[in-house]
Amino acid sequence: GAVVSQHPSWVICKSGTSVKIECRSLDFQATTMFWYRQFPKQSLMLMATSNEGSKATYEQGVEKDKFLINHASLTLSTLTVTSAHPEDSSFYICSRKGGLGEQFFGPGTRLTVL
Amino acid sequence: EDQVTQSPEALRLQEGESSSLNCSYTVSGLRGLFWYRQDPGKGPEFLFTLYSAGEEKEKERLKATLTKKESFLHITAPKPEDSATYLCAVQAWDSGYSTLTFGKGTMLLVSP
């Protein structure tokens, strides 16, 4: 069964509003979780690494003030897209680490900004 | 910089027609190479991890192999339900947070 869940599975919002996406580790306490973004027919691009109890680590080119990450518990990480614009429309996927280097991914959240 | 290149971009097979997908990589010290399956509108589903050249892993009709420069995902007698995008990713020893670098994937379509 699924080991990572995401909510919502899809969201449509108006330009300028903020959207929060939740990612839950269902079977394991995850001190580290990852957030990816995937554009159509493109690779998964790592946006940031979410660390429980400390600040997230953002990849080069990702605006930390725009993509707010909070990892307040060992099972929950949230990504908030602030002041969303149409270019932020994408498929956002989170993951948690497995025991052997692999990652287990959530089902993804489709964000559409009008 | 770690790089992953997958080929072909798309592959169309008839049911039962075996083939292979390629994943070429450059990485500063390979910790692991991972294969995933991704269905449209879904997150990637973990398939295999390979750690060293010469290693092979199998699952049903899929077999993954690894050399020092590339990995192959062999699909034997595929069925329509094998249709998906197959992603390859590498992890380097010096990736402090065990991050993965993904290729763009190969979109496989198996026709009945």
Short mmCIF file of C-alpha atoms in Angstrom, two decimals:
data_model
loop_
_atom_site.label_atom_id
_atom_site.label_comp_id
_atom_site.label_asym_id
_atom_site.label_seq_id
_atom_site.Cartn_x
_atom_site.Cartn_y
_atom_site.Cartn_z
CA GLY A 1 0.00 0.00 0.00
CA ALA A 2 0.89 3.67 -0.23
CA VAL A 3 3.54 4.87 2.19
CA VAL A 4 3.26 8.57 1.37
CA SER A 5 0.05 10.55 0.91
CA GLN A 6 -0.55 14.03 -0.44
CA HIS A 7 -3.47 16.38 -0.08
CA PRO A 8 -5.06 17.76 -2.12
CA SER A 9 -4.62 15.69 -5.26
CA TRP A 10 -5.47 18.71 -7.36
CA VAL A 11 -6.15 22.37 -6.74
CA ILE A 12 -7.17 25.33 -8.86
CA CYS A 13 -6.56 28.83 -7.53
CA LYS A 14 -6.57 32.41 -8.66
CA SER A 15 -3.37 34.29 -9.37
CA GLY A 16 -2.04 35.99 -6.25
CA THR A 17 -3.47 33.54 -3.73
CA SER A 18 -1.54 31.03 -1.62
CA VAL A 19 -1.93 27.27 -1.72
CA LYS A 20 -0.82 24.71 0.88
CA ILE A 21 0.01 21.11 -0.03
CA GLU A 22 0.36 18.46 2.67
CA CYS A 23 2.62 15.43 2.49
CA ARG A 24 2.33 12.64 5.04
CA SER A 25 4.56 9.67 5.70
CA LEU A 26 2.09 6.91 6.56
CA ASP A 27 4.29 4.10 7.80
CA PHE A 28 7.53 5.63 8.96
CA GLN A 29 8.76 8.62 10.92
CA ALA A 30 10.57 10.70 8.36
CA THR A 31 13.11 13.25 9.54
CA THR A 32 13.78 14.15 5.93
CA MET A 33 11.30 14.54 3.11
CA PHE A 34 11.73 15.93 -0.39
CA TRP A 35 9.65 18.19 -2.63
CA TYR A 36 9.81 17.90 -6.41
CA ARG A 37 8.18 19.70 -9.29
CA GLN A 38 7.44 18.12 -12.66
CA PHE A 39 6.42 19.97 -15.80
CA PRO A 40 4.77 18.07 -18.70
CA LYS A 41 7.17 15.63 -20.38
CA GLN A 42 9.99 16.83 -18.14
CA SER A 43 12.04 15.22 -15.45
CA LEU A 44 11.33 15.48 -11.75
CA MET A 45 13.25 18.47 -10.41
CA LEU A 46 14.14 18.60 -6.75
CA MET A 47 12.94 21.85 -5.21
CA ALA A 48 13.91 21.43 -1.59
CA THR A 49 14.75 19.03 1.20
CA SER A 50 12.49 19.29 4.21
CA ASN A 51 14.08 18.63 7.60
CA GLU A 52 12.02 17.97 10.71
CA GLY A 53 12.55 20.67 13.29
CA SER A 54 14.86 22.81 11.19
CA LYS A 55 14.92 24.94 8.07
CA ALA A 56 14.45 23.41 4.66
CA THR A 57 17.32 23.29 2.20
CA TYR A 58 16.42 24.76 -1.17
CA GLU A 59 17.95 23.91 -4.52
CA GLN A 60 19.61 26.61 -6.55
CA GLY A 61 17.07 28.80 -8.35
CA VAL A 62 14.14 27.94 -6.06
CA GLU A 63 12.76 30.97 -4.22
CA LYS A 64 12.52 30.10 -0.53
CA ASP A 65 10.16 33.01 0.15
CA LYS A 66 7.78 31.81 -2.51
CA PHE A 67 7.83 28.10 -1.68
CA LEU A 68 7.50 27.86 2.09
CA ILE A 69 8.23 24.46 3.60
CA ASN A 70 7.33 23.41 7.10
CA HIS A 71 8.23 20.03 8.60
CA ALA A 72 6.66 20.34 12.02
CA SER A 73 6.34 16.64 12.81
CA LEU A 74 7.97 13.37 11.84
CA THR A 75 5.04 12.46 9.60
CA LEU A 76 4.00 15.75 8.04
CA SER A 77 5.67 18.21 5.69
CA THR A 78 3.83 21.07 4.01
CA LEU A 79 4.62 23.15 0.95
CA THR A 80 2.94 26.53 0.63
CA VAL A 81 3.07 28.27 -2.72
CA THR A 82 2.69 31.95 -1.86
CA SER A 83 1.26 34.52 -4.26
CA ALA A 84 0.89 31.88 -6.92
CA HIS A 85 1.11 32.83 -10.59
CA PRO A 86 0.27 30.85 -13.74
CA GLU A 87 3.92 29.90 -14.22
CA ASP A 88 3.73 28.04 -10.88
CA SER A 89 1.20 25.65 -12.40
CA SER A 90 2.82 22.23 -12.23
CA PHE A 91 2.72 18.76 -10.69
CA TYR A 92 4.18 18.82 -7.17
CA ILE A 93 5.36 15.52 -5.67
CA CYS A 94 6.82 14.77 -2.26
CA SER A 95 8.84 11.78 -1.13
CA ARG A 96 10.47 10.23 1.89
CA LYS A 97 13.68 8.23 2.07
CA GLY A 98 13.74 4.47 2.25
CA GLY A 99 16.33 2.49 4.14
CA LEU A 100 18.62 1.79 1.20
CA GLY A 101 18.84 5.16 -0.53
CA GLU A 102 15.64 4.83 -2.51
CA GLN A 103 12.77 7.31 -2.16
CA PHE A 104 9.07 6.58 -1.93
CA PHE A 105 6.85 9.10 -3.60
CA GLY A 106 3.42 10.44 -2.93
CA PRO A 107 0.69 10.51 -5.56
CA GLY A 108 1.36 14.14 -6.45
CA THR A 109 -0.67 17.36 -6.44
CA ARG A 110 -1.70 19.06 -9.68
CA LEU A 111 -1.69 22.84 -9.18
CA THR A 112 -3.38 25.07 -11.74
CA VAL A 113 -3.16 28.83 -11.26
CA LEU A 114 -5.61 30.88 -13.28
CA GLU B 1 27.28 17.83 -12.11
CA ASP B 2 25.39 14.55 -12.15
CA GLN B 3 23.59 13.82 -15.42
CA VAL B 4 21.12 11.18 -16.52
CA THR B 5 20.07 10.63 -20.14
CA GLN B 6 17.35 8.17 -21.06
CA SER B 7 16.63 6.77 -24.50
CA PRO B 8 14.49 6.43 -26.42
CA GLU B 9 12.13 9.21 -25.37
CA ALA B 10 9.19 7.10 -26.44
CA LEU B 11 8.79 3.47 -27.45
CA ARG B 12 5.84 1.70 -28.93
CA LEU B 13 5.72 -2.11 -28.74
CA GLN B 14 3.29 -4.79 -29.66
CA GLU B 15 2.20 -7.06 -26.85
CA GLY B 16 4.84 -9.76 -26.47
CA GLU B 17 7.56 -7.78 -28.29
CA SER B 18 10.57 -7.61 -25.97
CA SER B 19 12.84 -4.56 -25.86
CA SER B 20 15.21 -2.54 -23.69
CA LEU B 21 15.28 0.98 -22.30
CA ASN B 22 18.60 2.75 -21.79
CA CYS B 23 19.80 5.03 -19.00
CA SER B 24 23.23 6.63 -19.42
CA TYR B 25 24.69 8.47 -16.48
CA THR B 26 27.63 10.52 -15.29
CA VAL B 27 28.08 10.86 -11.56
CA SER B 28 30.93 11.55 -9.21
CA GLY B 29 30.85 8.24 -7.37
CA LEU B 30 27.67 6.22 -7.85
CA ARG B 31 25.92 5.34 -4.62
CA GLY B 32 22.88 3.86 -6.33
CA LEU B 33 20.86 3.81 -9.55
CA PHE B 34 17.10 3.62 -9.27
CA TRP B 35 14.33 2.71 -11.68
CA TYR B 36 10.80 3.96 -11.24
CA ARG B 37 7.53 3.55 -13.10
CA GLN B 38 5.22 6.55 -13.42
CA ASP B 39 1.65 6.35 -14.63
CA PRO B 40 -0.03 9.52 -16.00
CA GLY B 41 -1.02 11.90 -13.22
CA LYS B 42 0.59 9.75 -10.51
CA GLY B 43 3.76 9.82 -8.47
CA PRO B 44 6.66 7.51 -9.37
CA GLU B 45 6.49 3.92 -8.14
CA PHE B 46 9.77 2.37 -7.01
CA LEU B 47 10.97 -0.64 -9.03
CA PHE B 48 14.68 -1.39 -8.49
CA THR B 49 17.90 -0.23 -6.93
CA LEU B 50 21.28 -1.19 -8.43
CA TYR B 51 24.51 -0.47 -6.59
CA SER B 52 27.43 -1.87 -8.56
CA ALA B 53 28.42 -2.79 -12.10
CA GLY B 54 27.32 -6.27 -13.03
CA GLU B 55 24.37 -6.29 -10.69
CA GLU B 56 20.98 -7.42 -11.99
CA LYS B 57 17.48 -7.25 -10.49
CA GLU B 58 14.27 -8.83 -11.77
CA LYS B 59 10.58 -8.32 -11.14
CA GLU B 60 8.00 -10.09 -13.24
CA ARG B 61 8.64 -9.06 -16.87
CA LEU B 62 11.26 -6.44 -15.94
CA LYS B 63 14.99 -6.92 -15.53
CA ALA B 64 17.42 -4.12 -14.71
CA THR B 65 21.16 -4.31 -15.33
CA LEU B 66 24.02 -1.95 -14.54
CA THR B 67 27.42 -1.15 -16.04
CA LYS B 68 29.84 1.62 -15.09
CA LYS B 69 28.24 4.02 -17.56
CA GLU B 70 24.68 2.89 -18.15
CA SER B 71 21.75 0.82 -17.04
CA PHE B 72 19.24 -1.12 -19.07
CA LEU B 73 15.67 -1.99 -18.25
CA HIS B 74 14.76 -5.08 -20.23
CA ILE B 75 11.08 -5.77 -20.77
CA THR B 76 10.28 -9.34 -21.75
CA ALA B 77 6.98 -10.14 -23.48
CA PRO B 78 5.34 -6.89 -22.37
CA LYS B 79 1.63 -6.54 -21.75
CA PRO B 80 -0.56 -3.45 -22.22
CA GLU B 81 -0.52 -2.89 -18.46
CA ASP B 82 3.23 -2.27 -18.68
CA SER B 83 2.47 0.97 -20.52
CA ALA B 84 3.90 3.84 -18.44
CA THR B 85 6.82 6.22 -18.26
CA TYR B 86 9.95 4.61 -16.86
CA LEU B 87 12.28 6.91 -14.95
CA CYS B 88 15.91 6.38 -14.09
CA ALA B 89 17.64 8.25 -11.26
CA VAL B 90 21.13 8.28 -9.76
CA GLN B 91 22.39 9.08 -6.31
CA ALA B 92 25.96 10.12 -5.67
CA TRP B 93 28.03 9.42 -2.58
CA ASP B 94 28.61 13.13 -2.09
CA SER B 95 24.91 14.06 -2.16
CA GLY B 96 24.61 15.22 1.41
CA TYR B 97 20.90 14.61 1.68
CA SER B 98 20.80 11.48 -0.46
CA THR B 99 19.21 13.41 -3.30
CA LEU B 100 18.26 11.80 -6.60
CA THR B 101 18.96 13.15 -10.09
CA PHE B 102 16.34 12.00 -12.57
CA GLY B 103 16.33 11.50 -16.32
CA LYS B 104 13.39 12.65 -18.42
CA GLY B 105 12.05 9.14 -18.76
CA THR B 106 11.01 6.78 -21.54
CA MET B 107 7.32 6.68 -22.34
CA LEU B 108 6.39 3.08 -23.16
CA LEU B 109 3.18 2.17 -24.96
CA VAL B 110 2.33 -1.49 -25.39
CA SER B 111 -0.44 -2.22 -27.85
CA PRO B 112 -2.59 -5.37 -27.64
#
